[in-house]
Amino acid sequence: MLIYALKRLGLAVLVAVVVSALAFLLLRASGDVAIALAGEGARSEDIDNIRRIYGLDRPLVVQYLDWAAKMIRGDFGTSLFFKTDVHALVLDKMPTTALLALFSLIFALAVSLPLGILAALYPNSWIDRLCLALAVIGQALPSFFFALILMIVFAVMLRWLPVSGSDSWAHFVLPTVVLGYYIAPAIMRLVRAGMIEVLASDYVRTARAKGLSSRSVVLKHALRNALVPVVALSAVQLGFLLGGSVVIETVFALDGLGYLAFQSITHKDLPVTQAIVTLLSLIYVGLTLAADLANAWLDPRIRVGGGS
Amino acid sequence: MTDVAAIPVLDLTTASSGKLLRRRIMAHRGLLIGTGLLAFIVLVALLAPLIAPHDPYAQDLSRRMIPPIWYEKGNWVHPFGTDNLGRDYLSRVLYGAQISLLIGAAVMVISGLIGTALGLAAGFFGGRVDMVVTFFITVRLALPLILVALAVVATVGGSLWVVILVLGLLKWDRFAVVMRAATQQVRVLDYVAAAEAAGASTLRVIVGEVLPNVLPQLVVVATVEAASAILLEAALSFLGLGVQPPLPSWGLMIAEAKTYMFFSFWLIAIPGTALAVLVFAVNMVGDGIRDVSAPAGRG
């Protein structure tokens, strides 16, 4: 286990370094920061001056190392648009997005676990078909369009919930439903497939033969094993939720990291965009690392066999 | 990744299995519905210049916000009504199909070429090549796709081709993952070893022996990726950082109509439904091909 964990950790660190370098380079290469900083109508001497002041005339490798070293120390630079410390700005918006992602994951699990189990217990029944229909619709409906429909129905027509903003718990309901519904089909399919496979396995048949009640068989023996891949998927989906929240937070003007990212992108606020892209990448790396370690702990075959 | 590995590789070349396959395709309702819908949308997109009742770009401020015919005030001159600039909505939706289909197809080809090449190489050669490719995939997955796409489009400037290129260069990961797993399975089969023993070049073995046998999986991923590219373009355009006005991208049409959606719901409902139907059709085709090419089904 220790050797597996160390190997996996080493890989995560390597990925983190490359990802942060890419985030730095991609955004740096796709536009001249000095021109963006100088603003419209700047003379070429002004631009050269800015280049010197901000150290943009140094080799890219040096710039990256300098930026990365500062990032590690928590110095994310100053926002060009908000004119405040990026670190404080990001920390300020982080809880909103973390809550939204967590709520969405809980909502998705609350919907997809029971439905997936029922669909597996009664294949080809009406409940199985309902799950399939929900999944098919969820995969075809653009998330922002679904968000607008919910907004019209629940905020404008029924007036149950606020249209947009982030002042109260009620503001989280619609974004949570949209984001949660978006990731639920994948989890539901995995639970259904896992349960069907496990229910047909020898040890479940043994448990049944021992005379255990079918509820105990399903919940204690089958579910626990069917959930192993769901843990990994949930961690990956949580990372996906953090990235996918850009669209939904912007639609609902929910004042989180995603909305901040959108604002920073439209205002060409490079330090903020870079900080958020890097942060989300690192969170994803951390989540997948945690998921892999949790899986190796739950399923000894992974850490012994090595796998892919 | 394990569920992909579980898909049996089917040999589609022999005559008898060909006949069987045809029968299975005809019996699959989802595949027929999906293919029918998709064919209809492709036809409509190609024929848009002939069947569109108006110029999709022609503005007429005296004819703004006319509702579609299923509303009381609608009329047959503009069956789907007009938008806030008085442009005919049916014509815009018809031309919009061209954009979505082009995005889906072009992104699928670009990301498919990159991902398939990487996946085939990793699965066939294994060892160091596999390690490097797996590392590439891990790095790519760690980058938040929508954010990076938005940021690059914002700095380079939005246009149809920029969106296609950005999405194509970012979306190869699933191709690589699936092709790698499928190739690993085929790699150890006898006929691959036989071809190698017969002295065929590596490239010839990969293209001639491995590729045809991982084709069903490749087609399934391609449909998934095309559908996802169509949705991503719509989202980027909706946020104003994708296809630019006055092009009738469905996502952009929803963005332009957002201000009026509480009073004129059809303005977002029509392009939104068009998007959902197209993505549904592509997904149905993909699911159908997967079921048909894997006789064991999904359990």
Coordinates of C-alpha atoms in Angstrom, one line a residue:
Chain A
M1 CA 0.0 0.0 0.0
L2 CA 2.8 2.4 1.0
I3 CA 4.7 1.8 -2.3
Y4 CA 1.5 2.3 -4.3
A5 CA 0.7 5.5 -2.4
L6 CA 4.2 6.9 -2.9
K7 CA 4.2 6.1 -6.6
R8 CA 0.8 7.7 -7.0
L9 CA 1.8 10.7 -5.1
G10 CA 4.9 11.2 -7.3
L11 CA 2.8 11.0 -10.4
A12 CA 0.4 13.6 -8.9
V13 CA 3.2 16.0 -8.2
L14 CA 4.6 15.6 -11.7
V15 CA 1.1 16.2 -13.2
A16 CA 0.7 19.3 -11.0
V17 CA 4.0 20.8 -12.2
V18 CA 3.2 20.2 -15.9
V19 CA -0.4 21.4 -15.5
S20 CA 0.6 24.6 -13.8
A21 CA 3.2 25.2 -16.5
L22 CA 0.6 24.7 -19.2
A23 CA -1.9 26.9 -17.5
F24 CA 0.8 29.6 -17.4
L25 CA 2.0 29.1 -20.9
L26 CA -1.4 28.7 -22.6
L27 CA -2.8 31.9 -21.3
R28 CA 0.5 33.7 -21.7
A29 CA 1.0 32.6 -25.3
S30 CA -2.5 33.4 -26.4
G31 CA -2.2 37.1 -25.9
D32 CA 0.3 39.8 -25.2
V33 CA -0.1 40.8 -21.5
A34 CA 1.8 44.0 -21.9
I35 CA -0.6 45.3 -24.5
A36 CA -3.6 44.3 -22.4
L37 CA -2.0 46.0 -19.3
A38 CA -1.2 49.2 -21.2
G39 CA -4.8 49.5 -22.3
E40 CA -6.1 50.8 -25.6
G41 CA -4.3 53.5 -27.4
A42 CA -1.0 53.0 -25.6
R43 CA 2.3 54.0 -27.3
S44 CA 4.9 51.4 -28.0
E45 CA 7.3 53.0 -25.4
D46 CA 4.6 52.6 -22.8
I47 CA 4.2 48.9 -23.7
D48 CA 8.0 48.4 -23.5
N49 CA 8.0 50.1 -20.1
I50 CA 5.3 47.8 -18.8
R51 CA 7.2 44.8 -20.2
R52 CA 10.2 45.8 -18.2
I53 CA 8.4 46.7 -15.0
Y54 CA 6.4 43.5 -14.9
G55 CA 9.4 41.4 -16.0
L56 CA 7.7 40.3 -19.1
D57 CA 11.0 40.7 -21.1
R58 CA 12.6 37.8 -19.3
P59 CA 12.8 34.2 -20.7
L60 CA 9.5 32.3 -20.3
V61 CA 11.1 29.7 -18.1
V62 CA 12.3 32.3 -15.6
Q63 CA 8.9 34.0 -15.7
Y64 CA 7.2 30.6 -15.0
L65 CA 9.5 29.7 -12.1
D66 CA 9.1 33.2 -10.6
W67 CA 5.3 32.9 -10.9
A68 CA 5.2 29.3 -9.6
A69 CA 7.4 30.2 -6.6
K70 CA 5.1 33.1 -5.8
M71 CA 2.0 30.9 -6.2
I72 CA 3.4 28.4 -3.7
R73 CA 3.9 31.2 -1.2
G74 CA 0.3 32.3 -1.7
D75 CA 1.2 35.4 -3.7
F76 CA -1.1 35.3 -6.7
G77 CA -0.4 38.8 -7.9
T78 CA -2.9 41.7 -8.2
S79 CA -6.0 41.7 -10.3
L80 CA -5.9 44.0 -13.2
F81 CA -9.6 44.6 -13.2
F82 CA -10.6 44.4 -9.6
K83 CA -7.4 46.1 -8.5
T84 CA -7.2 43.8 -5.4
D85 CA -5.1 40.9 -4.2
V86 CA -5.9 37.8 -6.3
H87 CA -5.3 35.5 -3.3
A88 CA -7.9 37.3 -1.2
L89 CA -10.3 37.5 -4.2
V90 CA -10.1 33.8 -4.9
L91 CA -10.4 32.8 -1.2
D92 CA -13.4 35.0 -0.9
K93 CA -15.3 33.3 -3.8
M94 CA -14.1 29.8 -3.1
P95 CA -16.7 28.8 -0.4
T96 CA -19.6 29.6 -2.7
T97 CA -18.3 27.3 -5.5
A98 CA -17.2 24.6 -3.0
L99 CA -20.7 24.6 -1.5
L100 CA -22.4 24.5 -4.9
A101 CA -20.2 21.6 -6.0
L102 CA -20.8 19.7 -2.8
F103 CA -24.6 20.4 -2.9
S104 CA -24.7 19.3 -6.5
L105 CA -22.8 16.1 -5.8
I106 CA -25.1 15.3 -2.8
F107 CA -28.2 16.0 -5.0
A108 CA -26.8 13.9 -7.8
L109 CA -26.1 11.0 -5.4
A110 CA -29.4 11.3 -3.7
V111 CA -31.2 10.9 -7.0
S112 CA -28.9 8.5 -8.8
L113 CA -28.2 6.0 -6.0
P114 CA -31.8 4.9 -5.3
L115 CA -32.8 5.1 -8.9
G116 CA -29.7 3.2 -10.1
I117 CA -30.3 0.4 -7.4
L118 CA -34.0 0.1 -8.3
A119 CA -33.2 0.0 -12.0
A120 CA -30.7 -2.8 -11.4
L121 CA -33.2 -4.8 -9.2
Y122 CA -36.0 -4.5 -11.7
P123 CA -34.3 -4.4 -15.2
N124 CA -36.6 -3.4 -18.0
S125 CA -39.4 -2.3 -15.6
W126 CA -41.0 1.1 -15.8
I127 CA -38.5 2.4 -13.2
D128 CA -35.6 1.2 -15.3
R129 CA -37.1 3.0 -18.4
L130 CA -37.7 6.1 -16.3
C131 CA -34.0 6.2 -15.3
L132 CA -33.0 5.7 -19.0
A133 CA -35.3 8.5 -20.1
L134 CA -34.0 10.8 -17.4
A135 CA -30.4 10.0 -18.4
V136 CA -31.1 10.5 -22.1
I137 CA -32.8 13.9 -21.5
G138 CA -30.0 15.0 -19.1
Q139 CA -27.4 14.2 -21.7
A140 CA -29.2 16.0 -24.5
L141 CA -30.4 19.2 -22.8
P142 CA -27.8 22.1 -22.8
S143 CA -27.2 22.9 -19.1
F144 CA -27.7 26.7 -19.6
F145 CA -31.0 26.1 -21.5
F146 CA -32.2 23.8 -18.6
A147 CA -31.1 26.6 -16.2
L148 CA -33.1 29.2 -18.0
I149 CA -36.2 27.0 -18.1
L150 CA -36.0 26.4 -14.3
M151 CA -35.5 30.1 -13.8
I152 CA -38.7 30.9 -15.8
V153 CA -40.8 28.2 -14.1
F154 CA -39.6 28.5 -10.4
A155 CA -38.5 32.1 -10.2
V156 CA -40.7 34.0 -12.5
M157 CA -43.9 32.0 -12.9
L158 CA -44.2 30.3 -9.4
R159 CA -42.0 32.9 -7.6
W160 CA -40.8 30.3 -5.2
L161 CA -37.1 31.0 -5.7
P162 CA -34.9 34.0 -6.5
V163 CA -34.0 34.6 -10.2
S164 CA -30.3 35.2 -9.6
G165 CA -27.7 36.4 -7.1
S166 CA -26.1 34.7 -4.1
D167 CA -27.4 36.3 -1.0
S168 CA -29.2 33.4 0.6
W169 CA -29.6 29.6 0.7
A170 CA -32.5 29.8 -1.7
H171 CA -30.1 31.2 -4.4
F172 CA -28.3 27.8 -4.4
V173 CA -31.3 25.6 -5.1
L174 CA -31.7 26.1 -8.9
P175 CA -27.9 26.0 -9.7
T176 CA -27.6 22.8 -7.5
V177 CA -30.4 21.1 -9.4
V178 CA -29.0 22.0 -12.8
L179 CA -25.4 21.0 -12.0
G180 CA -26.5 17.9 -10.1
Y181 CA -28.8 16.7 -12.9
Y182 CA -25.9 17.2 -15.3
I183 CA -23.7 14.6 -13.6
A184 CA -26.4 12.3 -12.3
P185 CA -26.8 10.1 -15.5
A186 CA -23.2 8.9 -15.4
I187 CA -23.4 7.9 -11.7
M188 CA -26.8 6.3 -12.3
R189 CA -25.5 4.2 -15.1
L190 CA -22.5 3.1 -13.1
V191 CA -24.6 2.1 -10.1
R192 CA -27.0 0.2 -12.2
A193 CA -24.2 -1.7 -14.1
G194 CA -22.3 -2.3 -10.9
M195 CA -25.3 -3.6 -9.0
I196 CA -26.4 -5.9 -11.9
E197 CA -22.8 -7.4 -12.1
V198 CA -22.6 -7.8 -8.3
L199 CA -26.1 -9.3 -7.9
A200 CA -25.1 -12.0 -10.4
S201 CA -21.9 -12.8 -8.5
D202 CA -21.1 -15.9 -6.5
Y203 CA -20.9 -14.3 -3.0
V204 CA -24.3 -12.7 -3.4
R205 CA -25.7 -16.1 -4.4
T206 CA -24.0 -17.5 -1.3
A207 CA -25.5 -14.8 0.9
R208 CA -29.0 -15.6 -0.5
A209 CA -28.5 -19.3 -0.1
K210 CA -27.6 -18.7 3.5
G211 CA -31.1 -17.5 3.9
L212 CA -30.4 -13.8 4.4
S213 CA -33.3 -11.4 3.6
S214 CA -33.0 -9.9 0.1
R215 CA -32.9 -6.4 1.7
S216 CA -29.8 -7.3 3.7
V217 CA -28.2 -8.9 0.6
V218 CA -28.8 -5.9 -1.5
L219 CA -27.8 -3.2 1.0
K220 CA -25.0 -4.9 2.9
H221 CA -23.4 -7.3 0.4
A222 CA -24.1 -6.0 -3.1
L223 CA -24.2 -2.2 -2.6
R224 CA -20.9 -2.0 -0.8
N225 CA -19.1 -3.6 -3.7
A226 CA -21.0 -1.8 -6.4
L227 CA -20.0 1.5 -4.8
V228 CA -16.3 1.1 -5.2
P229 CA -16.2 2.6 -8.8
V230 CA -18.8 5.2 -7.7
V231 CA -16.3 6.6 -5.2
A232 CA -13.8 7.2 -8.0
L233 CA -16.3 8.7 -10.3
S234 CA -17.7 11.0 -7.6
A235 CA -14.3 12.4 -7.0
V236 CA -13.7 13.0 -10.7
Q237 CA -17.2 14.5 -11.0
L238 CA -16.5 16.9 -8.1
G239 CA -13.5 18.2 -10.1
F240 CA -15.7 18.4 -13.2
L241 CA -18.4 20.3 -11.2
L242 CA -15.8 22.9 -10.1
G243 CA -14.9 23.5 -13.8
G244 CA -18.5 23.2 -15.1
S245 CA -19.8 25.7 -12.5
V246 CA -18.5 28.5 -14.8
V247 CA -21.5 28.3 -17.1
I248 CA -24.1 27.8 -14.3
E249 CA -22.7 30.4 -11.9
T250 CA -22.7 32.9 -14.8
V251 CA -26.3 32.1 -15.8
F252 CA -27.5 32.6 -12.2
A253 CA -25.0 35.3 -11.3
L254 CA -23.9 33.2 -8.4
D255 CA -20.9 35.0 -7.0
G256 CA -18.4 32.1 -6.9
L257 CA -15.1 31.1 -8.5
G258 CA -16.8 30.2 -11.8
Y259 CA -18.5 33.6 -12.1
L260 CA -15.2 35.3 -11.1
A261 CA -13.4 33.2 -13.8
F262 CA -15.9 34.3 -16.4
Q263 CA -15.5 38.0 -15.4
S264 CA -11.7 37.8 -15.4
I265 CA -11.8 36.2 -18.8
T266 CA -14.1 38.8 -20.3
H267 CA -12.0 41.6 -18.8
K268 CA -8.7 40.0 -19.8
D269 CA -7.7 39.9 -16.2
L270 CA -4.8 37.4 -16.7
P271 CA -3.6 37.0 -13.1
V272 CA -7.1 36.0 -11.9
T273 CA -7.7 33.6 -14.8
Q274 CA -4.3 32.0 -14.3
A275 CA -4.8 31.6 -10.6
I276 CA -8.3 30.0 -11.0
V277 CA -7.3 27.6 -13.9
T278 CA -4.2 26.5 -11.9
L279 CA -6.2 26.2 -8.7
L280 CA -8.9 24.1 -10.3
S281 CA -6.4 21.9 -12.0
L282 CA -4.6 21.3 -8.7
I283 CA -7.8 20.5 -6.9
Y284 CA -8.6 18.0 -9.7
V285 CA -5.2 16.4 -9.3
G286 CA -5.7 16.2 -5.5
L287 CA -9.2 14.7 -5.9
T288 CA -8.2 12.0 -8.3
L289 CA -5.2 11.2 -6.0
A290 CA -7.6 10.9 -3.1
A291 CA -10.0 8.7 -5.1
D292 CA -7.2 6.4 -6.3
L293 CA -5.9 5.9 -2.7
A294 CA -9.4 5.4 -1.4
N295 CA -10.0 2.8 -4.1
A296 CA -6.8 1.0 -3.4
W297 CA -7.7 0.9 0.2
L298 CA -11.2 -0.5 -0.6
D299 CA -10.1 -2.9 -3.3
P300 CA -6.8 -4.6 -2.6
R301 CA -6.6 -6.0 -6.2
I302 CA -5.8 -2.5 -7.4
R303 CA -2.7 -1.9 -5.2
V304 CA -1.3 -5.4 -5.7
G305 CA -2.1 -5.8 -9.5
G306 CA -0.8 -2.4 -10.3
G307 CA -3.2 -2.2 -13.2
S308 CA -2.8 0.4 -15.9
Chain B
M1 CA -12.0 2.4 -18.3
T2 CA -13.0 -1.1 -17.2
D3 CA -16.4 -1.0 -18.9
V4 CA -14.7 -0.2 -22.2
A5 CA -12.4 -3.1 -21.8
A6 CA -15.5 -5.3 -21.3
I7 CA -16.9 -4.5 -24.8
P8 CA -16.2 -7.5 -26.9
V9 CA -14.5 -6.8 -30.2
L10 CA -16.6 -8.0 -33.1
D11 CA -15.4 -9.0 -36.5
L12 CA -17.6 -7.3 -38.9
T13 CA -15.9 -8.5 -42.1
T14 CA -17.4 -11.9 -42.8
A15 CA -20.5 -12.2 -44.9
S16 CA -22.7 -14.0 -42.5
S17 CA -22.1 -11.7 -39.6
G18 CA -22.7 -8.8 -42.1
K19 CA -26.2 -10.1 -42.7
L20 CA -26.8 -10.7 -39.0
L21 CA -25.6 -7.1 -38.3
R22 CA -28.0 -5.7 -40.8
R23 CA -30.9 -7.6 -39.1
R24 CA -29.7 -6.3 -35.7
I25 CA -29.6 -2.7 -37.0
M26 CA -33.1 -2.9 -38.4
A27 CA -34.4 -4.3 -35.1
H28 CA -32.8 -1.5 -33.0
R29 CA -35.5 1.2 -32.5
G30 CA -33.2 3.8 -30.9
L31 CA -30.7 3.5 -33.7
L32 CA -33.4 3.9 -36.4
I33 CA -34.9 6.9 -34.6
G34 CA -31.5 8.6 -34.1
T35 CA -30.4 8.0 -37.6
G36 CA -33.7 9.3 -39.0
L37 CA -33.5 12.5 -36.9
L38 CA -29.9 13.1 -37.7
A39 CA -30.5 12.5 -41.4
F40 CA -33.4 15.0 -41.3
I41 CA -31.2 17.6 -39.6
V42 CA -28.3 17.1 -42.0
L43 CA -30.7 17.4 -44.9
V44 CA -32.3 20.6 -43.5
A45 CA -28.8 22.1 -42.9
L46 CA -27.7 21.3 -46.5
L47 CA -30.9 22.6 -48.1
A48 CA -31.1 25.7 -45.8
P49 CA -30.4 28.1 -48.8
L50 CA -33.3 26.5 -50.7
I51 CA -35.9 26.0 -48.0
A52 CA -35.3 29.0 -45.7
P53 CA -38.2 31.5 -46.3
H54 CA -36.0 34.6 -45.7
D55 CA -32.4 35.8 -45.5
P56 CA -31.3 34.8 -41.9
Y57 CA -29.4 38.1 -41.6
A58 CA -32.0 40.5 -43.0
Q59 CA -33.2 42.8 -40.2
D60 CA -36.6 44.5 -40.3
L61 CA -37.2 46.6 -37.3
S62 CA -40.9 47.1 -38.2
R63 CA -41.4 43.3 -37.8
R64 CA -39.7 42.7 -34.4
M65 CA -40.7 39.9 -32.1
I66 CA -43.6 38.5 -34.1
P67 CA -44.6 35.3 -32.3
P68 CA -44.6 31.8 -34.0
I69 CA -47.8 30.5 -35.7
W70 CA -48.9 28.4 -32.7
Y71 CA -49.5 31.8 -30.9
E72 CA -52.6 33.8 -31.6
K73 CA -50.7 36.7 -33.2
G74 CA -48.5 34.5 -35.3
N75 CA -48.6 34.4 -39.1
W76 CA -47.4 32.1 -41.9
V77 CA -44.9 34.7 -43.3
H78 CA -42.7 33.9 -40.3
P79 CA -43.7 30.4 -39.1
F80 CA -41.2 30.6 -36.1
G81 CA -41.7 34.3 -35.6
T82 CA -39.0 36.9 -35.6
D83 CA -36.3 38.0 -33.1
N84 CA -35.6 41.3 -31.5
L85 CA -34.1 42.6 -34.7
G86 CA -36.9 41.4 -36.9
R87 CA -34.9 38.5 -38.4
D88 CA -36.9 35.5 -39.5
Y89 CA -36.4 32.9 -36.8
L90 CA -37.1 29.8 -38.9
S91 CA -34.4 30.8 -41.4
R92 CA -32.0 31.4 -38.6
V93 CA -32.7 28.1 -37.0
L94 CA -32.2 26.3 -40.3
Y95 CA -28.9 28.0 -40.9
G96 CA -27.9 27.4 -37.3
A97 CA -28.1 23.6 -38.0
Q98 CA -25.1 24.1 -40.4
I99 CA -23.0 25.6 -37.6
S100 CA -23.8 23.0 -35.0
L101 CA -23.2 20.1 -37.5
L102 CA -19.9 21.7 -38.7
I103 CA -18.7 22.1 -35.2
G104 CA -19.6 18.5 -34.2
A105 CA -18.0 17.0 -37.3
A106 CA -14.9 19.1 -37.4
V107 CA -14.1 18.9 -33.7
M108 CA -14.7 15.1 -33.9
V109 CA -12.2 14.8 -36.8
I110 CA -9.5 16.9 -35.2
S111 CA -9.7 15.4 -31.7
G112 CA -10.3 12.0 -33.2
L113 CA -7.1 12.1 -35.2
I114 CA -5.0 13.2 -32.2
G115 CA -6.7 10.9 -29.7
T116 CA -6.7 7.8 -31.9
A117 CA -3.1 8.2 -32.9
L118 CA -2.1 8.6 -29.2
G119 CA -4.3 5.7 -28.1
L120 CA -3.2 3.3 -30.8
A121 CA 0.4 4.1 -30.1
A122 CA 0.0 3.6 -26.4
G123 CA -2.0 0.4 -26.7
F124 CA 0.2 -1.1 -29.4
F125 CA 3.7 -0.3 -28.1
G126 CA 3.0 -0.3 -24.4
G127 CA 6.0 0.4 -22.1
R128 CA 7.5 3.9 -22.2
V129 CA 5.2 5.0 -25.0
D130 CA 2.2 4.0 -23.0
M131 CA 3.6 5.8 -19.9
V132 CA 4.0 9.0 -21.8
V133 CA 0.6 8.9 -23.4
T134 CA -1.1 8.1 -20.1
F135 CA 0.7 11.0 -18.6
F136 CA -0.6 13.3 -21.5
I137 CA -4.1 12.1 -20.8
T138 CA -3.8 12.7 -17.1
V139 CA -2.5 16.2 -17.6
R140 CA -5.2 17.0 -20.2
L141 CA -7.9 15.8 -17.8
A142 CA -6.6 18.0 -15.0
L143 CA -7.1 21.1 -17.1
P144 CA -10.7 22.5 -16.7
L145 CA -11.9 22.3 -20.3
I146 CA -14.5 25.0 -20.4
L147 CA -12.3 27.5 -18.6
V148 CA -9.3 27.0 -20.8
A149 CA -11.5 27.1 -23.9
L150 CA -13.2 30.3 -22.8
A151 CA -9.8 31.9 -21.9
V152 CA -8.2 31.0 -25.2
V153 CA -11.2 32.1 -27.3
A154 CA -11.3 35.4 -25.3
T155 CA -7.6 36.2 -26.0
V156 CA -7.4 35.0 -29.6
G157 CA -10.8 36.4 -30.5
G158 CA -14.0 34.4 -31.1
S159 CA -14.9 32.9 -34.5
L160 CA -16.2 29.6 -35.8
W161 CA -12.8 28.3 -36.7
V162 CA -11.1 29.4 -33.5
V163 CA -13.9 27.5 -31.6
I164 CA -13.4 24.4 -33.8
L165 CA -9.6 24.5 -33.3
V166 CA -9.6 25.1 -29.6
L167 CA -12.2 22.3 -28.9
G168 CA -10.5 20.0 -31.4
L169 CA -7.1 20.4 -29.6
L170 CA -8.7 20.0 -26.1
K171 CA -11.2 17.2 -26.6
W172 CA -9.0 14.2 -27.7
D173 CA -8.8 12.6 -24.2
R174 CA -11.7 10.2 -24.4
F175 CA -10.6 9.0 -27.9
A176 CA -7.1 8.3 -26.4
V177 CA -8.5 6.5 -23.4
V178 CA -10.8 4.2 -25.3
M179 CA -8.5 3.5 -28.2
R180 CA -5.7 2.7 -25.8
A181 CA -7.9 0.1 -24.0
A182 CA -9.3 -1.4 -27.2
T183 CA -5.9 -1.7 -28.8
Q184 CA -4.5 -3.4 -25.7
Q185 CA -7.2 -6.0 -26.1
V186 CA -6.6 -6.6 -29.9
R187 CA -2.8 -6.4 -29.6
V188 CA -2.6 -9.9 -28.0
L189 CA -4.8 -11.6 -30.5
D190 CA -3.4 -14.3 -32.8
Y191 CA -3.9 -12.5 -36.1
V192 CA -1.9 -9.5 -35.0
A193 CA 1.0 -11.8 -34.1
A194 CA 0.5 -13.6 -37.4
A195 CA 0.7 -10.4 -39.4
E196 CA 3.9 -9.4 -37.5
A197 CA 5.4 -12.8 -38.0
A198 CA 4.6 -12.5 -41.7
G199 CA 6.9 -9.5 -41.8
A200 CA 4.3 -6.7 -42.1
S201 CA 5.6 -3.3 -41.1
T202 CA 4.5 -1.9 -37.8
L203 CA 2.4 0.8 -39.5
R204 CA 0.8 -1.8 -41.7
V205 CA -0.1 -4.0 -38.7
I206 CA -1.6 -1.0 -36.9
V207 CA -3.6 0.3 -39.8
G208 CA -4.4 -3.0 -41.4
E209 CA -5.0 -5.3 -38.5
V210 CA -5.6 -3.3 -35.3
L211 CA -7.6 -0.3 -36.5
P212 CA -10.4 -2.2 -38.3
N213 CA -11.0 -4.2 -35.1
V214 CA -11.3 -1.2 -32.8
L215 CA -13.5 0.6 -35.3
P216 CA -16.8 0.0 -33.5
Q217 CA -15.5 1.6 -30.3
L218 CA -14.0 4.4 -32.3
V219 CA -17.3 5.2 -33.9
V220 CA -19.1 5.2 -30.5
V221 CA -16.6 7.6 -29.0
A222 CA -16.8 9.8 -32.1
T223 CA -20.6 10.2 -31.6
V224 CA -20.2 11.0 -27.9
E225 CA -17.5 13.6 -28.7
A226 CA -19.5 15.2 -31.5
A227 CA -22.5 15.6 -29.2
S228 CA -20.4 17.0 -26.5
A229 CA -18.6 19.4 -28.9
I230 CA -22.0 20.7 -30.1
L231 CA -23.1 21.4 -26.5
L232 CA -19.8 23.0 -25.7
E233 CA -19.9 25.4 -28.7
A234 CA -23.5 26.3 -27.7
A235 CA -22.3 27.1 -24.1
L236 CA -19.3 29.1 -25.3
S237 CA -21.5 31.1 -27.8
F238 CA -24.1 31.5 -25.1
L239 CA -21.5 33.1 -22.8
G240 CA -20.4 35.4 -25.7
L241 CA -17.0 33.7 -26.2
G242 CA -17.7 31.4 -29.1
V243 CA -19.2 32.0 -32.5
Q244 CA -19.9 35.7 -32.9
P245 CA -22.9 37.6 -34.1
P246 CA -24.6 37.8 -36.6
L247 CA -24.0 34.1 -37.2
P248 CA -27.1 32.1 -36.2
S249 CA -25.4 29.7 -33.7
W250 CA -28.2 28.2 -31.6
G251 CA -26.3 28.9 -28.4
L252 CA -25.8 32.5 -29.5
M253 CA -29.5 32.9 -30.4
I254 CA -30.4 31.8 -26.8
A255 CA -28.0 34.4 -25.4
E256 CA -29.5 37.2 -27.6
A257 CA -33.0 36.2 -26.6
K258 CA -32.2 35.9 -22.9
T259 CA -33.4 39.5 -22.1
Y260 CA -36.8 38.8 -23.6
M261 CA -37.3 35.2 -22.5
F262 CA -39.8 36.0 -19.7
F263 CA -42.2 37.6 -22.2
S264 CA -41.3 35.7 -25.4
F265 CA -40.4 32.2 -24.3
W266 CA -40.3 30.9 -27.8
L267 CA -37.2 32.9 -28.5
I268 CA -35.1 30.6 -26.3
A269 CA -37.4 27.5 -26.6
I270 CA -36.9 27.1 -30.3
P271 CA -33.1 27.1 -30.5
G272 CA -32.9 25.2 -27.2
T273 CA -35.1 22.4 -28.5
A274 CA -33.2 22.3 -31.8
L275 CA -30.0 21.8 -29.8
A276 CA -31.5 19.1 -27.6
V277 CA -33.0 17.2 -30.5
L278 CA -29.7 17.2 -32.4
V279 CA -27.7 16.1 -29.4
F280 CA -30.4 13.4 -28.7
A281 CA -30.2 12.1 -32.3
V282 CA -26.3 11.9 -32.2
N283 CA -26.5 10.1 -28.8
M284 CA -29.1 7.7 -30.0
V285 CA -26.9 6.8 -33.0
G286 CA -23.9 6.3 -30.7
D287 CA -25.9 4.1 -28.2
G288 CA -27.4 2.2 -31.1
I289 CA -24.0 1.4 -32.7
R290 CA -22.6 0.4 -29.3
D291 CA -25.6 -2.0 -28.7
V292 CA -25.5 -3.4 -32.2
S293 CA -21.7 -4.0 -32.3
A294 CA -21.6 -5.5 -28.8
P295 CA -24.1 -8.4 -28.9
A296 CA -23.9 -9.0 -25.2
G297 CA -25.6 -5.7 -24.7
R298 CA -25.4 -3.7 -21.5
G299 CA -26.3 -6.5 -19.1

